[in-house]
Amino acid sequence: MRKKFKIVSLFILIFISVCSVFGIAGCSSKSVSCPDGAEYCVINSDMLKQKGKYYFVDGEGNIVGDSCSIRMQDLSVYDVSDENIILTGSRKNNAMIFSRGSSEINQDFFFLNEPKYTGVSAVKTRGDTMLGLMNGGVLNGKYIDVLVLQSLDGEVLRRSDVEIYASDVIDNGSELVIAGSYYDREKEHHFLAEIVEYDFDNPEQYEQHKYGERYSEFVQIISYGEHYLCIAENFNNSSNRIAIINKNTFELEDEIVFSDDLGRIKEKDGKIYVAGLKGLYEVNIEERDYTRKLKFDDYADSYAAVAVSYFLDNKFYAFLRHGKVENGDINEYGYMLRIDMDTIEVESRTPITSDKRTTLEIAFVLPASYMRESE
């Protein structure tokens, strides 16, 4: 017995030594110290399995510090706010939550507090609670999402069914405006664009507004004056237009068509900015026109498209991703752009890399400064 104990102990010591050499950490404490010089944290997850890791790169794309393995799948659904960043998945309800100024990462959060449920189609941070719309499935000819409001310690505060496959949410406190699509098996295109008004005080009587004659899905929604502005997908799977919808009547008033597939929309100082795969645009809603302010190809070495983008702290961040390029001891995947929204100028262009053993599948990139207490 003692001999077996020694052999096991020896194996553990060897394993720890190997992990130290290759920069692999178990991260059981879930407390992370950002290495000196770290510019970004790269979070990588597998599409089909619960595996992945996160690590840091400096401004030149060099990997700094240790990497940390995680049991996460398909972290492709996210919400970025001043207080929290939450990453979750459309195939799995696991989540990672980063809080501003904290080195603690919540890796134990599951919507409905159970790891067995399916993924999340839309998510929103609400201070010390998280709102998720979970994939429910088709029931009696209707697609149902499960709306879940949950505290950070796992307590389920609200659970109700909503007829929508959600993509985005406007949080108005006691009311939500949910954008996405509804299911109609009689139509040629089964999923069709929809907006749902949801009242926390009267959750069973939510109102649906359908736009299936024009669009297959509303990808994102924001409030702008007397209107809702939605990035809309047409029946050719191209999200190349902004639908302009009256807030009071929910009538579709007009649309603006772009020569680019759009991903993010933001109001800043009365102006509308929208990011696509190819560029960043300023939109004049009143004139139904737009101007391209940045062309992303100017900042890529080869063909690249935006894989991740978000607005944060008066900046716009965009991960211009291209195919994997092997370069010595690292793999290169493109650049993270940080754009100042006052000047609409690129402040930095940071290479996003991985070690040779890692292939980035579903990657999210966040500023390391978000996790530092002093910044």
Short mmCIF file of N, CA, C and O in Angstrom, two decimals, residues 67-151:
data_model
loop_
_atom_site.label_atom_id
_atom_site.label_comp_id
_atom_site.label_asym_id
_atom_site.label_seq_id
_atom_site.Cartn_x
_atom_site.Cartn_y
_atom_site.Cartn_z
N SER A 67 -1.40 29.49 -19.04
CA SER A 67 -2.77 29.27 -19.54
C SER A 67 -3.55 28.50 -18.49
O SER A 67 -2.98 27.87 -17.60
N CYS A 68 -4.86 28.56 -18.60
CA CYS A 68 -5.73 27.92 -17.61
C CYS A 68 -6.78 27.10 -18.33
O CYS A 68 -7.51 27.63 -19.17
N SER A 69 -6.87 25.82 -18.05
CA SER A 69 -7.86 24.97 -18.69
C SER A 69 -9.24 25.21 -18.09
O SER A 69 -9.38 25.50 -16.90
N ILE A 70 -10.28 25.10 -18.92
CA ILE A 70 -11.65 25.29 -18.49
C ILE A 70 -12.53 24.20 -19.10
O ILE A 70 -12.20 23.64 -20.15
N ARG A 71 -13.63 23.90 -18.43
CA ARG A 71 -14.62 22.95 -18.95
C ARG A 71 -15.82 23.76 -19.46
O ARG A 71 -16.82 23.92 -18.75
N MET A 72 -15.65 24.31 -20.65
CA MET A 72 -16.67 25.15 -21.23
C MET A 72 -16.90 24.76 -22.68
O MET A 72 -15.95 24.40 -23.39
N GLN A 73 -18.15 24.84 -23.13
CA GLN A 73 -18.51 24.49 -24.50
C GLN A 73 -19.19 25.65 -25.19
O GLN A 73 -20.10 26.27 -24.63
N ASP A 74 -18.72 25.97 -26.40
CA ASP A 74 -19.44 26.86 -27.31
C ASP A 74 -19.78 28.21 -26.68
O ASP A 74 -20.93 28.62 -26.64
N LEU A 75 -18.77 28.93 -26.20
CA LEU A 75 -19.00 30.24 -25.59
C LEU A 75 -19.17 31.29 -26.70
O LEU A 75 -18.35 32.19 -26.88
N SER A 76 -20.26 31.17 -27.44
CA SER A 76 -20.50 32.01 -28.61
C SER A 76 -21.55 33.09 -28.38
O SER A 76 -21.76 33.95 -29.23
N VAL A 77 -22.25 33.05 -27.24
CA VAL A 77 -23.29 34.03 -26.91
C VAL A 77 -22.77 34.88 -25.75
O VAL A 77 -22.33 34.33 -24.75
N TYR A 78 -22.81 36.19 -25.90
CA TYR A 78 -22.20 37.02 -24.86
C TYR A 78 -22.91 38.36 -24.72
O TYR A 78 -23.64 38.80 -25.61
N ASP A 79 -22.68 38.97 -23.57
CA ASP A 79 -23.15 40.33 -23.32
C ASP A 79 -22.05 41.07 -22.57
O ASP A 79 -21.46 40.54 -21.62
N VAL A 80 -21.77 42.27 -23.01
CA VAL A 80 -20.70 43.10 -22.43
C VAL A 80 -21.33 44.34 -21.82
O VAL A 80 -22.06 45.07 -22.51
N SER A 81 -21.09 44.58 -20.54
CA SER A 81 -21.62 45.77 -19.87
C SER A 81 -20.52 46.39 -19.02
O SER A 81 -19.42 45.84 -18.89
N ASP A 82 -20.82 47.53 -18.42
CA ASP A 82 -19.84 48.21 -17.58
C ASP A 82 -19.47 47.39 -16.35
O ASP A 82 -18.34 47.46 -15.87
N GLU A 83 -20.42 46.60 -15.83
CA GLU A 83 -20.19 45.87 -14.59
C GLU A 83 -19.72 44.44 -14.79
O GLU A 83 -18.87 43.94 -14.06
N ASN A 84 -20.30 43.76 -15.79
CA ASN A 84 -20.01 42.34 -15.99
C ASN A 84 -19.93 42.00 -17.47
O ASN A 84 -20.57 42.65 -18.31
N ILE A 85 -19.15 40.97 -17.76
CA ILE A 85 -19.15 40.35 -19.08
C ILE A 85 -19.51 38.89 -18.87
O ILE A 85 -18.89 38.20 -18.06
N ILE A 86 -20.54 38.43 -19.58
CA ILE A 86 -20.94 37.03 -19.46
C ILE A 86 -20.79 36.36 -20.82
O ILE A 86 -21.18 36.91 -21.85
N LEU A 87 -20.19 35.18 -20.81
CA LEU A 87 -20.06 34.34 -22.00
C LEU A 87 -20.82 33.06 -21.74
O LEU A 87 -20.64 32.41 -20.70
N THR A 88 -21.67 32.68 -22.68
CA THR A 88 -22.40 31.43 -22.55
C THR A 88 -22.54 30.82 -23.93
O THR A 88 -21.96 31.32 -24.90
N GLY A 89 -23.30 29.71 -24.05
CA GLY A 89 -23.30 28.99 -25.30
C GLY A 89 -24.67 28.67 -25.84
O GLY A 89 -25.64 28.54 -25.09
N SER A 90 -24.77 28.54 -27.16
CA SER A 90 -26.03 28.18 -27.79
C SER A 90 -26.28 26.68 -27.74
O SER A 90 -27.38 26.22 -28.02
N ARG A 91 -25.26 25.89 -27.39
CA ARG A 91 -25.42 24.45 -27.28
C ARG A 91 -25.36 23.96 -25.84
O ARG A 91 -25.73 22.82 -25.56
N LYS A 92 -24.88 24.80 -24.93
CA LYS A 92 -24.71 24.40 -23.53
C LYS A 92 -25.00 25.60 -22.66
O LYS A 92 -24.71 26.74 -23.03
N ASN A 93 -25.54 25.37 -21.48
CA ASN A 93 -25.92 26.49 -20.63
C ASN A 93 -24.84 26.85 -19.60
O ASN A 93 -25.11 27.55 -18.64
N ASN A 94 -23.61 26.35 -19.83
CA ASN A 94 -22.49 26.78 -18.99
C ASN A 94 -22.17 28.25 -19.27
O ASN A 94 -22.52 28.79 -20.32
N ALA A 95 -21.50 28.91 -18.32
CA ALA A 95 -21.21 30.33 -18.50
C ALA A 95 -19.94 30.69 -17.75
O ALA A 95 -19.56 30.05 -16.76
N MET A 96 -19.27 31.73 -18.23
CA MET A 96 -18.17 32.39 -17.52
C MET A 96 -18.57 33.84 -17.31
O MET A 96 -19.05 34.50 -18.24
N ILE A 97 -18.38 34.33 -16.09
CA ILE A 97 -18.75 35.70 -15.76
C ILE A 97 -17.51 36.44 -15.24
O ILE A 97 -16.87 36.00 -14.28
N PHE A 98 -17.18 37.54 -15.89
CA PHE A 98 -16.08 38.41 -15.49
C PHE A 98 -16.69 39.69 -14.92
O PHE A 98 -17.54 40.31 -15.56
N SER A 99 -16.26 40.06 -13.73
CA SER A 99 -16.72 41.30 -13.11
C SER A 99 -15.62 42.34 -13.17
O SER A 99 -14.45 42.03 -12.92
N ARG A 100 -16.00 43.56 -13.50
CA ARG A 100 -14.99 44.61 -13.66
C ARG A 100 -14.18 44.81 -12.38
O ARG A 100 -14.73 44.86 -11.28
N GLY A 101 -12.87 44.91 -12.54
CA GLY A 101 -11.99 45.17 -11.43
C GLY A 101 -11.79 44.00 -10.49
O GLY A 101 -11.30 44.17 -9.38
N SER A 102 -12.15 42.80 -10.93
CA SER A 102 -12.03 41.62 -10.07
C SER A 102 -11.22 40.54 -10.78
O SER A 102 -11.40 40.30 -11.99
N SER A 103 -10.34 39.89 -10.03
CA SER A 103 -9.57 38.78 -10.57
C SER A 103 -10.32 37.46 -10.43
O SER A 103 -9.83 36.42 -10.89
N GLU A 104 -11.48 37.48 -9.80
CA GLU A 104 -12.28 36.27 -9.64
C GLU A 104 -13.15 36.05 -10.89
O GLU A 104 -13.84 36.96 -11.34
N ILE A 105 -13.09 34.84 -11.42
CA ILE A 105 -13.91 34.48 -12.58
C ILE A 105 -14.92 33.43 -12.14
O ILE A 105 -14.54 32.39 -11.59
N ASN A 106 -16.18 33.69 -12.36
CA ASN A 106 -17.24 32.74 -12.01
C ASN A 106 -17.36 31.72 -13.14
O ASN A 106 -17.84 32.04 -14.23
N GLN A 107 -16.89 30.49 -12.89
CA GLN A 107 -16.97 29.41 -13.87
C GLN A 107 -18.00 28.35 -13.47
O GLN A 107 -18.09 27.31 -14.12
N ASP A 108 -18.75 28.60 -12.41
CA ASP A 108 -19.69 27.60 -11.88
C ASP A 108 -21.14 27.98 -12.16
O ASP A 108 -22.05 27.39 -11.59
N PHE A 109 -21.36 28.95 -13.03
CA PHE A 109 -22.72 29.43 -13.27
C PHE A 109 -23.38 28.62 -14.38
O PHE A 109 -22.83 28.47 -15.47
N PHE A 110 -24.55 28.09 -14.10
CA PHE A 110 -25.38 27.41 -15.10
C PHE A 110 -26.77 28.01 -15.04
O PHE A 110 -27.34 28.16 -13.95
N PHE A 111 -27.33 28.37 -16.19
CA PHE A 111 -28.71 28.82 -16.19
C PHE A 111 -29.62 27.66 -15.78
O PHE A 111 -29.41 26.51 -16.18
N LEU A 112 -30.62 27.98 -14.97
CA LEU A 112 -31.47 27.02 -14.26
C LEU A 112 -30.70 26.20 -13.24
O LEU A 112 -31.20 25.22 -12.71
N ASN A 113 -29.43 26.63 -13.00
CA ASN A 113 -28.61 26.02 -11.95
C ASN A 113 -28.40 24.53 -12.18
O ASN A 113 -28.19 23.77 -11.23
N GLU A 114 -28.48 24.11 -13.43
CA GLU A 114 -28.30 22.70 -13.77
C GLU A 114 -27.49 22.63 -15.07
O GLU A 114 -27.80 23.31 -16.04
N PRO A 115 -26.47 21.77 -15.11
CA PRO A 115 -25.67 21.65 -16.33
C PRO A 115 -26.33 20.84 -17.43
O PRO A 115 -25.80 20.78 -18.54
N LYS A 116 -27.48 20.22 -17.17
CA LYS A 116 -28.07 19.29 -18.14
C LYS A 116 -28.91 19.98 -19.22
O LYS A 116 -29.21 19.37 -20.25
N TYR A 117 -29.30 21.24 -18.99
CA TYR A 117 -30.20 21.89 -19.93
C TYR A 117 -29.46 22.35 -21.19
O TYR A 117 -28.24 22.46 -21.21
N THR A 118 -30.24 22.65 -22.23
CA THR A 118 -29.65 23.06 -23.49
C THR A 118 -29.15 24.50 -23.41
O THR A 118 -29.22 25.15 -22.37
N GLY A 119 -28.69 25.02 -24.55
CA GLY A 119 -27.99 26.28 -24.56
C GLY A 119 -28.86 27.51 -24.45
O GLY A 119 -30.08 27.45 -24.27
N VAL A 120 -28.22 28.67 -24.60
CA VAL A 120 -28.83 29.98 -24.42
C VAL A 120 -28.74 30.73 -25.74
O VAL A 120 -27.69 30.78 -26.38
N SER A 121 -29.86 31.33 -26.18
CA SER A 121 -29.86 32.05 -27.45
C SER A 121 -29.61 33.54 -27.27
O SER A 121 -29.17 34.21 -28.21
N ALA A 122 -29.90 34.08 -26.09
CA ALA A 122 -29.64 35.50 -25.80
C ALA A 122 -29.40 35.65 -24.31
O ALA A 122 -29.96 34.91 -23.50
N VAL A 123 -28.54 36.61 -23.96
CA VAL A 123 -28.18 36.79 -22.55
C VAL A 123 -28.01 38.28 -22.28
O VAL A 123 -27.65 39.06 -23.17
N LYS A 124 -28.28 38.67 -21.03
CA LYS A 124 -28.14 40.08 -20.64
C LYS A 124 -27.72 40.14 -19.17
O LYS A 124 -28.29 39.44 -18.33
N THR A 125 -26.72 40.97 -18.87
CA THR A 125 -26.34 41.19 -17.49
C THR A 125 -27.27 42.24 -16.88
O THR A 125 -27.63 43.22 -17.53
N ARG A 126 -27.65 42.02 -15.60
CA ARG A 126 -28.54 42.95 -14.90
C ARG A 126 -27.99 43.20 -13.50
O ARG A 126 -28.58 42.79 -12.51
N GLY A 127 -26.83 43.85 -13.41
CA GLY A 127 -26.22 44.09 -12.11
C GLY A 127 -25.78 42.79 -11.48
O GLY A 127 -24.89 42.11 -11.99
N ASP A 128 -26.39 42.41 -10.35
CA ASP A 128 -26.02 41.17 -9.67
C ASP A 128 -26.91 40.00 -10.07
O ASP A 128 -26.95 38.98 -9.38
N THR A 129 -27.64 40.13 -11.17
CA THR A 129 -28.42 39.01 -11.71
C THR A 129 -28.11 38.86 -13.20
O THR A 129 -27.59 39.77 -13.83
N MET A 130 -28.45 37.68 -13.73
CA MET A 130 -28.25 37.39 -15.14
C MET A 130 -29.57 36.96 -15.76
O MET A 130 -30.33 36.20 -15.15
N LEU A 131 -29.82 37.46 -16.95
CA LEU A 131 -31.02 37.12 -17.69
C LEU A 131 -30.63 36.28 -18.90
O LEU A 131 -29.78 36.69 -19.70
N GLY A 132 -31.23 35.11 -19.02
CA GLY A 132 -30.95 34.26 -20.16
C GLY A 132 -32.23 33.78 -20.81
O GLY A 132 -33.22 33.52 -20.13
N LEU A 133 -32.22 33.69 -22.13
CA LEU A 133 -33.31 33.07 -22.86
C LEU A 133 -32.78 31.76 -23.43
O LEU A 133 -31.92 31.75 -24.31
N MET A 134 -33.27 30.66 -22.87
CA MET A 134 -32.72 29.35 -23.16
C MET A 134 -33.52 28.64 -24.24
O MET A 134 -34.74 28.80 -24.35
N ASN A 135 -32.80 27.85 -25.04
CA ASN A 135 -33.43 27.08 -26.10
C ASN A 135 -34.41 26.08 -25.51
O ASN A 135 -34.02 25.17 -24.79
N GLY A 136 -35.68 26.27 -25.82
CA GLY A 136 -36.68 25.35 -25.31
C GLY A 136 -37.06 24.28 -26.32
O GLY A 136 -37.16 23.10 -26.00
N GLY A 137 -37.27 24.69 -27.58
CA GLY A 137 -37.65 23.76 -28.61
C GLY A 137 -39.08 23.97 -29.08
O GLY A 137 -39.80 24.84 -28.58
N VAL A 138 -39.48 23.19 -30.06
CA VAL A 138 -40.81 23.30 -30.66
C VAL A 138 -41.82 22.55 -29.80
O VAL A 138 -41.64 21.38 -29.47
N LEU A 139 -42.89 23.25 -29.43
CA LEU A 139 -43.96 22.67 -28.62
C LEU A 139 -45.29 23.10 -29.22
O LEU A 139 -45.58 24.29 -29.34
N ASN A 140 -46.08 22.11 -29.65
CA ASN A 140 -47.40 22.39 -30.26
C ASN A 140 -47.28 23.35 -31.44
O ASN A 140 -48.08 24.27 -31.60
N GLY A 141 -46.26 23.14 -32.25
CA GLY A 141 -46.07 23.95 -33.44
C GLY A 141 -45.48 25.31 -33.21
O GLY A 141 -45.39 26.12 -34.14
N LYS A 142 -45.05 25.61 -31.99
CA LYS A 142 -44.45 26.91 -31.66
C LYS A 142 -43.06 26.70 -31.07
O LYS A 142 -42.85 25.73 -30.33
N TYR A 143 -42.13 27.63 -31.40
CA TYR A 143 -40.81 27.55 -30.78
C TYR A 143 -40.84 28.34 -29.47
O TYR A 143 -41.22 29.52 -29.46
N ILE A 144 -40.43 27.69 -28.39
CA ILE A 144 -40.51 28.28 -27.06
C ILE A 144 -39.11 28.44 -26.48
O ILE A 144 -38.33 27.48 -26.42
N ASP A 145 -38.78 29.65 -26.07
CA ASP A 145 -37.60 29.90 -25.24
C ASP A 145 -38.02 29.93 -23.78
O ASP A 145 -39.16 30.30 -23.46
N VAL A 146 -37.10 29.56 -22.90
CA VAL A 146 -37.34 29.65 -21.46
C VAL A 146 -36.60 30.87 -20.92
O VAL A 146 -35.37 30.92 -20.96
N LEU A 147 -37.36 31.85 -20.46
CA LEU A 147 -36.77 33.05 -19.88
C LEU A 147 -36.40 32.77 -18.43
O LEU A 147 -37.24 32.34 -17.63
N VAL A 148 -35.12 32.99 -18.10
CA VAL A 148 -34.61 32.70 -16.76
C VAL A 148 -33.91 33.93 -16.21
O VAL A 148 -33.02 34.50 -16.86
N LEU A 149 -34.32 34.37 -15.03
CA LEU A 149 -33.63 35.41 -14.29
C LEU A 149 -33.01 34.76 -13.08
O LEU A 149 -33.71 34.10 -12.30
N GLN A 150 -31.70 34.93 -12.91
CA GLN A 150 -30.99 34.15 -11.91
C GLN A 150 -29.92 35.00 -11.23
O GLN A 150 -29.26 35.81 -11.87
N SER A 151 -29.78 34.81 -9.92
CA SER A 151 -28.74 35.52 -9.18
C SER A 151 -27.39 34.88 -9.45
O SER A 151 -27.31 33.74 -9.93
#
